[in-house]
mmCIF file of C-alpha atoms in Angstrom:
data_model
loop_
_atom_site.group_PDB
_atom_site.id
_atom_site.type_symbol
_atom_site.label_atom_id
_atom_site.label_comp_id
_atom_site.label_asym_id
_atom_site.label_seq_id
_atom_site.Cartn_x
_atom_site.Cartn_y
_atom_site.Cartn_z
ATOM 1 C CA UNK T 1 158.601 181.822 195.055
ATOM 2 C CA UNK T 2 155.454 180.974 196.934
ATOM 3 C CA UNK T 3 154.384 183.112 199.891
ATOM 4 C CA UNK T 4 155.140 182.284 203.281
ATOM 5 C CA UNK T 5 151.340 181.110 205.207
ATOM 6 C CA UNK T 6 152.501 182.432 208.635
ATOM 7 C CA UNK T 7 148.856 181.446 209.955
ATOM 8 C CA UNK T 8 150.391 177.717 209.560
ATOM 9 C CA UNK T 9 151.541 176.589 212.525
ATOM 10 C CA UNK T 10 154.948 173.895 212.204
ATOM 11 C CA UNK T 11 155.825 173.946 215.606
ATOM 12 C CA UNK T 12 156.347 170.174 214.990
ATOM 13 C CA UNK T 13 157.999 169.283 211.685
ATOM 14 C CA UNK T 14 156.402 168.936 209.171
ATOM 15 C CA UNK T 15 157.825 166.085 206.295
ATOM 16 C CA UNK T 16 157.389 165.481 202.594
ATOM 17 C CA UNK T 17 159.094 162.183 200.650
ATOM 18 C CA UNK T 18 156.978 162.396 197.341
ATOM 19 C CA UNK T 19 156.903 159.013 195.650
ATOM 20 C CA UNK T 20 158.831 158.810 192.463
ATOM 21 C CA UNK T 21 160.736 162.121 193.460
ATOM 22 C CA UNK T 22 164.213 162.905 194.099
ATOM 23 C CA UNK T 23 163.630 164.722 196.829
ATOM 24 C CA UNK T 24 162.895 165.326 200.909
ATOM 25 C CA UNK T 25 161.075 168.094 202.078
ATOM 26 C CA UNK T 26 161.275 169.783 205.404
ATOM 27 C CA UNK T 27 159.379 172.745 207.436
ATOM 28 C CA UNK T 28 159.815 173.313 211.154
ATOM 29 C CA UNK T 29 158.647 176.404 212.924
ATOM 30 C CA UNK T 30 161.715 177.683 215.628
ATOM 31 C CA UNK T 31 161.427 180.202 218.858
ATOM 32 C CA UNK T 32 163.833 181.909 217.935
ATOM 33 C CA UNK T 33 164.761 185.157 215.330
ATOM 34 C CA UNK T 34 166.348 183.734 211.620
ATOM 35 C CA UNK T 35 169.690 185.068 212.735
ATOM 36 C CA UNK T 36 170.245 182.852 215.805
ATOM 37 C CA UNK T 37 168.413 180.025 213.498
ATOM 38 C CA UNK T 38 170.903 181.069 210.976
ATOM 39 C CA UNK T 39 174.445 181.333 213.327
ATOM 40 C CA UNK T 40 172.911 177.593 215.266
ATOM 41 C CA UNK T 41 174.124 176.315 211.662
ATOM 42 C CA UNK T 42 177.157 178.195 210.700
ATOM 43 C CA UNK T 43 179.067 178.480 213.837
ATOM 44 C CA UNK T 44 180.609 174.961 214.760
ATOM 45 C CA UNK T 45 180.926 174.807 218.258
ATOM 46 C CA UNK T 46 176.926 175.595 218.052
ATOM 47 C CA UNK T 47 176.640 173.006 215.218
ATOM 48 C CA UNK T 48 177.992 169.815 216.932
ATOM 49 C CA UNK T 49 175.542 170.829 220.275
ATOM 50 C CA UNK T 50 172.651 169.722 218.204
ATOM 51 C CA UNK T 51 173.550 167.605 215.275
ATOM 52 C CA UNK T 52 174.109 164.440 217.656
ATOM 53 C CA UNK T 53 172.911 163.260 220.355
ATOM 54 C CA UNK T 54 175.358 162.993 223.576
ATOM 55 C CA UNK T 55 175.896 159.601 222.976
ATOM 56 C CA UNK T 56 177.812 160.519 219.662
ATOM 57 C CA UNK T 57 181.052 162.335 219.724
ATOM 58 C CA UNK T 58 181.434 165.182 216.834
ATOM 59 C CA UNK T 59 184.922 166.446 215.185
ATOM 60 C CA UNK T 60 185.008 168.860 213.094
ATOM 61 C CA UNK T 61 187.826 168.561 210.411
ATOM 62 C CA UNK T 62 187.037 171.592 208.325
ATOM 63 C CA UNK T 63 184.835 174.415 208.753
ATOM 64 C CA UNK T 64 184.425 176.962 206.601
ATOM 65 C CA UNK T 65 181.230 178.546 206.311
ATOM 66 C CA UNK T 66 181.444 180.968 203.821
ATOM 67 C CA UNK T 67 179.827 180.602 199.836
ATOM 68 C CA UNK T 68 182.268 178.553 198.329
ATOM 69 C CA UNK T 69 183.626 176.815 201.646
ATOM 70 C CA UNK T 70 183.838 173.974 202.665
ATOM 71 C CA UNK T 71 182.890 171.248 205.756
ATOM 72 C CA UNK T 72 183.822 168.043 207.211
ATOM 73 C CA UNK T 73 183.316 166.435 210.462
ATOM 74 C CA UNK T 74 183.634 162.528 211.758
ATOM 75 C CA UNK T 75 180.731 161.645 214.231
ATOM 76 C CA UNK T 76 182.130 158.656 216.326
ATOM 77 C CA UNK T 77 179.700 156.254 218.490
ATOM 78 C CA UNK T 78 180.417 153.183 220.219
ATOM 79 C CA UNK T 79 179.982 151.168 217.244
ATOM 80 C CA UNK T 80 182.184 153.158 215.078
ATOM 81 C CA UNK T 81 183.140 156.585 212.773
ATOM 82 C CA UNK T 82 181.350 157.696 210.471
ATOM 83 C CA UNK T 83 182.412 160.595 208.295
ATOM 84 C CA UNK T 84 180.801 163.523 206.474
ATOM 85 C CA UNK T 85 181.569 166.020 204.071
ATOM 86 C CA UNK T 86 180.307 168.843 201.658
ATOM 87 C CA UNK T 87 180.336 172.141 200.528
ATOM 88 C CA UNK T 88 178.573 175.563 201.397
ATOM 89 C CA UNK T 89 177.503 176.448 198.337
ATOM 90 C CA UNK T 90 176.331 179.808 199.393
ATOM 91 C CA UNK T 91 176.033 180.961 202.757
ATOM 92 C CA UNK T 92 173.562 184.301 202.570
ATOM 93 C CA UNK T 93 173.337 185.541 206.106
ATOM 94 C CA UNK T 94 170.010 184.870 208.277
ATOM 95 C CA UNK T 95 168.569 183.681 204.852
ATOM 96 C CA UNK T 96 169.399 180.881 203.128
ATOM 97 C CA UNK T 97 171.901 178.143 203.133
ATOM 98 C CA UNK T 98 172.546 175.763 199.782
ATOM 99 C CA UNK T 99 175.319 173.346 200.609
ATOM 100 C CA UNK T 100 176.500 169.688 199.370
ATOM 101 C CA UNK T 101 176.042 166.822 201.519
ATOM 102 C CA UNK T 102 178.266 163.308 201.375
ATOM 103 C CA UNK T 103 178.760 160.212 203.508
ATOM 104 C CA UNK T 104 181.826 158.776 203.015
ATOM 105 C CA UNK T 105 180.606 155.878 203.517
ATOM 106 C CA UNK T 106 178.533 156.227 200.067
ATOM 107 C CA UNK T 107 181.121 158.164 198.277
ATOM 108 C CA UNK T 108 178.627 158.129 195.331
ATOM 109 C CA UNK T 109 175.745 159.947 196.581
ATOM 110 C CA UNK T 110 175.524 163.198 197.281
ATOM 111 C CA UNK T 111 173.182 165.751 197.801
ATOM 112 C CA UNK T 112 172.129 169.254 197.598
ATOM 113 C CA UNK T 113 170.270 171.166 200.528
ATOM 114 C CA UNK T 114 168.772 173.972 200.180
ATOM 115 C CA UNK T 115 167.358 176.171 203.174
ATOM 116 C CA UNK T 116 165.591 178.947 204.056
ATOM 117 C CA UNK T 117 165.080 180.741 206.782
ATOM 118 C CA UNK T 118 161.574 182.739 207.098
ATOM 119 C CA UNK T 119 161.102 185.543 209.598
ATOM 120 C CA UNK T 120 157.565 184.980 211.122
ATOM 121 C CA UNK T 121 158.043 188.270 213.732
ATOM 122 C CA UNK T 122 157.552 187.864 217.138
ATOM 123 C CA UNK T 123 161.180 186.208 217.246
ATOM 124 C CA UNK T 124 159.653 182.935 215.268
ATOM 125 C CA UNK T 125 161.488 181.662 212.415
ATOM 126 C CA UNK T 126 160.200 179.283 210.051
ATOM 127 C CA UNK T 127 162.667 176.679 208.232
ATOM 128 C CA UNK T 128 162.363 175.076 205.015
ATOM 129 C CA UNK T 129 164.823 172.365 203.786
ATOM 130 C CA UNK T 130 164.772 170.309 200.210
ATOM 131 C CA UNK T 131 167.340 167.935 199.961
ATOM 132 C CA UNK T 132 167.552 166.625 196.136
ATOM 133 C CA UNK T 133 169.454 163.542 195.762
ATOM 134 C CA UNK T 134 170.948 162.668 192.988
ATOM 135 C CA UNK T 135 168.237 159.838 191.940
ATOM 136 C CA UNK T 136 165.140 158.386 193.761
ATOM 137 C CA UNK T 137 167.774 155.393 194.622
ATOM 138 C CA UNK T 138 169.902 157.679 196.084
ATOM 139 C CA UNK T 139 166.986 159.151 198.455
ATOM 140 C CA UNK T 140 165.612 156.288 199.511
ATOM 141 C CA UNK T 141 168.695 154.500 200.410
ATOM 142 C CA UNK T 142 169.363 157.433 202.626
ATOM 143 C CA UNK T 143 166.033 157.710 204.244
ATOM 144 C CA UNK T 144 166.538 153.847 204.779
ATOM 145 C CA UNK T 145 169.704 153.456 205.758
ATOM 146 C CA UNK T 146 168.670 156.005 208.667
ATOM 147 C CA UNK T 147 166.674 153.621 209.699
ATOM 148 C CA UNK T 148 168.544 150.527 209.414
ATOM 149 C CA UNK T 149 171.716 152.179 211.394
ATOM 150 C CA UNK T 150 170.521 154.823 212.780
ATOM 151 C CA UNK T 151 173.579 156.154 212.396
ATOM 152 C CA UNK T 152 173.904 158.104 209.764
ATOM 153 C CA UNK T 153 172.829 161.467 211.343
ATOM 154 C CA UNK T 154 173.557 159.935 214.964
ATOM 155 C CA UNK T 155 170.578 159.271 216.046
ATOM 156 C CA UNK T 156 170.575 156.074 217.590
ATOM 157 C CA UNK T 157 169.591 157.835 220.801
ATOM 158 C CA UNK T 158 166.081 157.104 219.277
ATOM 159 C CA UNK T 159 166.882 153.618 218.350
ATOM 160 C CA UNK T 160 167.351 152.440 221.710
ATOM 161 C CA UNK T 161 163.583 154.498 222.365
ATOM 162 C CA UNK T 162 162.172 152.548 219.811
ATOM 163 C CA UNK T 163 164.023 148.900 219.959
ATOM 164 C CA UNK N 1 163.888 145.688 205.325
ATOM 165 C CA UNK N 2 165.559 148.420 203.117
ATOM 166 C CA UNK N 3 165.954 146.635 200.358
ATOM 167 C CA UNK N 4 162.036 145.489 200.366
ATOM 168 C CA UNK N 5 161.631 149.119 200.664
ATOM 169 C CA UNK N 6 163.970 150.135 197.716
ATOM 170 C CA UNK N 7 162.000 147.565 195.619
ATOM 171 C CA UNK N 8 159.160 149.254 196.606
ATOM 172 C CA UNK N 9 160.105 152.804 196.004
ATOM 173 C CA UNK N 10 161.409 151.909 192.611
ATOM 174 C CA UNK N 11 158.704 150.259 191.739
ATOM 175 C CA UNK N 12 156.794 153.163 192.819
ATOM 176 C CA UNK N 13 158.847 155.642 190.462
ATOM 177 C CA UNK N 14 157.248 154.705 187.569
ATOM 178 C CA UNK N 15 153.282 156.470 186.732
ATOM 179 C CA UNK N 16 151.822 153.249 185.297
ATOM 180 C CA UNK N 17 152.511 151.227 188.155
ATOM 181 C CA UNK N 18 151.509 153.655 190.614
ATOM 182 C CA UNK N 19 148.170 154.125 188.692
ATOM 183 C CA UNK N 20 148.075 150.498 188.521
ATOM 184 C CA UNK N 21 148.279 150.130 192.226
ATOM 185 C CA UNK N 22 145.599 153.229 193.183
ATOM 186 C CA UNK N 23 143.293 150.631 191.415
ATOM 187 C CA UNK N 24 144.475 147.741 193.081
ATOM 188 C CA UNK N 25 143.850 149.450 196.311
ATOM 189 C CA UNK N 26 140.063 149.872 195.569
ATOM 190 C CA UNK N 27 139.432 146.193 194.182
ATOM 191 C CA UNK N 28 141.495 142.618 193.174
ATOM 192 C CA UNK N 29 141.805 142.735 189.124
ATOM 193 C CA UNK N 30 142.646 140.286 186.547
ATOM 194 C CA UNK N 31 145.851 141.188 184.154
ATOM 195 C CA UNK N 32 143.062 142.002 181.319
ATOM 196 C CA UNK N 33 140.675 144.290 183.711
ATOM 197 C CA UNK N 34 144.348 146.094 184.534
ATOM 198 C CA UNK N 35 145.432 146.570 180.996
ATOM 199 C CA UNK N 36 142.110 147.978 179.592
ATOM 200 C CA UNK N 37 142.849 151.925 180.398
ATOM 201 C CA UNK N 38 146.309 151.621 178.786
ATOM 202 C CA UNK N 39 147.845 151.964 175.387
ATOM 203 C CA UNK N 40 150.229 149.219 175.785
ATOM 204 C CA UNK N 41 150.719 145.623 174.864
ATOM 205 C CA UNK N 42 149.560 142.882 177.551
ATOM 206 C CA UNK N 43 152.719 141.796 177.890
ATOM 207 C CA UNK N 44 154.456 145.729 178.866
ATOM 208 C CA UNK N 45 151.612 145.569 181.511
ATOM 209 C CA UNK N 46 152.557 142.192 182.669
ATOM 210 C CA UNK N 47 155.917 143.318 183.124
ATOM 211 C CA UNK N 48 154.811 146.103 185.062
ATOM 212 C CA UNK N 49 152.879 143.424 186.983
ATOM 213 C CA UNK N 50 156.287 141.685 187.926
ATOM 214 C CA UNK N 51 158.283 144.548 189.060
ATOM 215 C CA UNK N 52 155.312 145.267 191.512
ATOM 216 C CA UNK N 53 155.303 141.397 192.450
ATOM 217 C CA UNK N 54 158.804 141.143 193.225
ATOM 218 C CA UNK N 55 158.951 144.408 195.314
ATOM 219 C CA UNK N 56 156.348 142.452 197.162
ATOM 220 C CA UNK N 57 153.408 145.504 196.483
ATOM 221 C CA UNK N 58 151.247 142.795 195.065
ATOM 222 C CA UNK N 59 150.487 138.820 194.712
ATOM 223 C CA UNK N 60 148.562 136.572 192.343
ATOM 224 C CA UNK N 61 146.370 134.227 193.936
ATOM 225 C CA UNK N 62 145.498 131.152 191.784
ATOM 226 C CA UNK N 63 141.721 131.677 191.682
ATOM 227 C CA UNK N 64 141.069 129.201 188.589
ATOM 228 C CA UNK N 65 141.761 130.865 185.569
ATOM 229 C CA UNK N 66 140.947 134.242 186.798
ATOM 230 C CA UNK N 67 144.139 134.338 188.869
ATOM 231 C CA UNK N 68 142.994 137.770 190.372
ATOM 232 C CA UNK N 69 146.068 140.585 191.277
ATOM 233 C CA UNK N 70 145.904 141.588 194.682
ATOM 234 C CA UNK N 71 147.510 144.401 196.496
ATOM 235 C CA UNK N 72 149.385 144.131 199.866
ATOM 236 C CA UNK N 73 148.489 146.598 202.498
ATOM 237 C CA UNK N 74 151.276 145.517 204.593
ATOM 238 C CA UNK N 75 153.763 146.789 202.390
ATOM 239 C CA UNK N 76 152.263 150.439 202.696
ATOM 240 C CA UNK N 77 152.326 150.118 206.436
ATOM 241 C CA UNK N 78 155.849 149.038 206.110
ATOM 242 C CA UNK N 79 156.299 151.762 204.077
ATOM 243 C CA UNK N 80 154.433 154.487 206.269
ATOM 244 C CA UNK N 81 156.623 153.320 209.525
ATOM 245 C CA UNK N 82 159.757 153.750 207.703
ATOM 246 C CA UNK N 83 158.736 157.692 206.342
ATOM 247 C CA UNK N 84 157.244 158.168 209.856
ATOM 248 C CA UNK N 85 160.258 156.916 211.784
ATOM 249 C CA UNK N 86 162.484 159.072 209.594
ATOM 250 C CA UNK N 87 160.204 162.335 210.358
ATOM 251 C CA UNK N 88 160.847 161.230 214.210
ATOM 252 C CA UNK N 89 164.332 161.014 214.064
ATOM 253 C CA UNK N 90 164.264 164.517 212.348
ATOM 254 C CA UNK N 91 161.898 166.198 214.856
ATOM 255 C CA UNK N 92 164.323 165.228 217.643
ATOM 256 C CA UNK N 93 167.107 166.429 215.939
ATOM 257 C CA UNK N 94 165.390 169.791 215.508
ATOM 258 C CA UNK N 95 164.167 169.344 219.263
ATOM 259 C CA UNK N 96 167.964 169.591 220.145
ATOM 260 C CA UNK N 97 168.119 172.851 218.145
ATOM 261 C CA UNK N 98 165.005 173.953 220.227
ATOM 262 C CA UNK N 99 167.838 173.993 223.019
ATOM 263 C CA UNK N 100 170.757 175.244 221.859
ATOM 264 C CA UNK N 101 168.279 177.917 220.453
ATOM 265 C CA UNK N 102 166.830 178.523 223.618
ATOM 266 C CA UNK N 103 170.336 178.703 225.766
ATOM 267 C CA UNK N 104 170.926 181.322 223.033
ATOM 268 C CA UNK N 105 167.488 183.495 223.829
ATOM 269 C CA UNK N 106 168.657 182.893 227.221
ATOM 270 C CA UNK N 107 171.980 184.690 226.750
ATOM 271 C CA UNK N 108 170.213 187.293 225.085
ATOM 272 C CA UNK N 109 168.401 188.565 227.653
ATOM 273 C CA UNK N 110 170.653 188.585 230.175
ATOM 274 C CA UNK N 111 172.343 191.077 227.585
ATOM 275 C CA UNK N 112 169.517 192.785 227.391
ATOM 276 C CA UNK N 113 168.486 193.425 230.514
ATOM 277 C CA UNK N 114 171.850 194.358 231.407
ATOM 278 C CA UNK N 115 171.489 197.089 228.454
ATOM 279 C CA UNK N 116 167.777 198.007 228.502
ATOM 280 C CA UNK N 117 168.518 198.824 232.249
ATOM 281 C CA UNK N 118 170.971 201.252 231.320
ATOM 282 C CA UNK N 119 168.906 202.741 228.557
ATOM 283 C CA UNK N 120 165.901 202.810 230.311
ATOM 284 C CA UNK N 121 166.944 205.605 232.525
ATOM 285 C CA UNK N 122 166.486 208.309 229.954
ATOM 286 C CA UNK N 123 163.311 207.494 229.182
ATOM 287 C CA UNK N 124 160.031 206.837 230.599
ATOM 288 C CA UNK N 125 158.281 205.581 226.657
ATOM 289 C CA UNK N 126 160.468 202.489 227.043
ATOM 290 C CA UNK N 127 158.753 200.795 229.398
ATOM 291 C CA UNK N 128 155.792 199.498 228.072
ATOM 292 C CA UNK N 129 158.248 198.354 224.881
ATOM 293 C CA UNK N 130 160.172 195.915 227.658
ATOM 294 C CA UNK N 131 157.116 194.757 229.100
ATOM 295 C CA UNK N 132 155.810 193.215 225.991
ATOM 296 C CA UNK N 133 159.437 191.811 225.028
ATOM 297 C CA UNK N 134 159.520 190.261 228.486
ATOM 298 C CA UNK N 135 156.049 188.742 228.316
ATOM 299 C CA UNK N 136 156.950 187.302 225.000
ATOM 300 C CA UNK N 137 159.960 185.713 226.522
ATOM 301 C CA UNK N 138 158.082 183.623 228.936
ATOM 302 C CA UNK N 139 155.558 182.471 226.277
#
């Protein structure tokens, strides 16, 4: 366990893809106290307001957010449907979330997220998220395949920005 | 694109390689002048050479016999786009939790005011308490 630096400041996020690693690191700095951080993540009607943008549509299939639950949801675009599923691993409340991540369109990969919410006081929270993947392949593809489709967490909002 | 950059990455994986290209990056080298730090056969480091070739990391001029290795920057930009792009399309995503965050700190203290009010009237000590939660609010 290292110790939280709460002098850092990563009020924009902050993003590590070590070369050679199976992994994707991810710290971001919130106004807001761990348990709203936490319940923005847990409770699905909050979930869908910020996992897509508007131009994607979000159903959720299953939603159980409990350690040993489950979750699936279909994002649909104009260009298609694209579903998602995992498992909450363990759901510890206003603390950590470790859950199982899978695009059904890549049945084969799958990965593990594990994330932490820090209290910073002062109603800041600090978020850190490490994704493992189950090889470098495996991570890569998915960091690339964001950007081919944009797609894959609906974010082609920022393709049109960019294009 | 991302399967230049999955050549890349893999080739990447391995510690050799990546030594071999923090090298490259300070000057060109022959196969020989690349080989000399390691305990390997000339012909595991020219295999090493040609997974970096084909992910497109590096290129062999013809330069007589010497036949120098060179590295190619362009791939790292390539490279540093794609990891950059993928941090953007992150930080908006989080941006949109900014909101739905906020709305919720919103709703809050509306609660709160609605409650603190009510508390409030007993006694006078929590007032300067509210005054620092509501100057916090409109930081």
């Amino acid at each position: 366990m290292t110790t939280t630096d709460t002098a850092a400041d990563y009020s924009t996020l902050k993003l590590d893809v070590p070369e050679g690693v199976q992994t994707v690191s991810i710290t971001r700095d919130f106004a807001a106290t761990p348990d709203k951080v936490f319940r923005a993540h847990i409770d699905p009607e909050l979930f869908v307001k910020w996992c897509g943008p508007d131009s994607i549509t979000n159903t959720i299939r299953e939603w159980n957010a409990t350690t040993g639950g489950n979750w699936s949801y279909v994002s649909n675009d104009d260009r298609g449907e694209y579903a998602f599923f995992g498992s909450f691993h363990e759901v510890r409340e206003n603390e950590r979330i470790v859950q199982t991540f899978t695009f059904e369109g890549f049945p084969d990969a799958v990965n593990l997220e594990i994330l932490k919410l820090t209290d910073l006081g002062d109603g800041r929270t600090r978020l850190t998220s490490t994704s493992i993947f189950d090889s470098v392949e495996s991570r890569d593809g998915m960091v690339a395949s964001g950007m081919e489709h944009g797609i894959v967490e609906g974010y082609n909002k920022l393709d049109r920005l960019l294009a | 694109m991302a399967d230049q950059l999955s050549k890349v990455f893999a080739a990447l994986a391995d510690p050799t390689r990546r030594d071999m290209v923090a090298r490259l990056s300070v000057a060109d080298s022959t196969v020989n002048e690349l080989a000399e730090p390691y305990d390997v056969s000339l012909q595991a480091v020219s295999k090493h050479l040609k997974v970096l070739e084909d992910s497109g990391l590096v290129s062999r001029t013809r330069d007589a016999q010497r036949r120098p290795v060179h590295l190619e920057d362009n791939v790292f930009d390539l490279m540093t786009k794609w990891i950059e792009r993928y941090k953007q399309q992150a930080e908006e995503r989080y941006q949109r939790l900014d909101a739905v965050l906020e709305a919720m700190n919103a709703d809050e203290a509306t609660n709160d005011s609605d409650s603190s009010a009510a508390s409030a009237k007993g006694s006078d000590d929590s007032a300067p308490h509210s005054t620092d939660r509501k100057s916090r609010k409109g930081a």
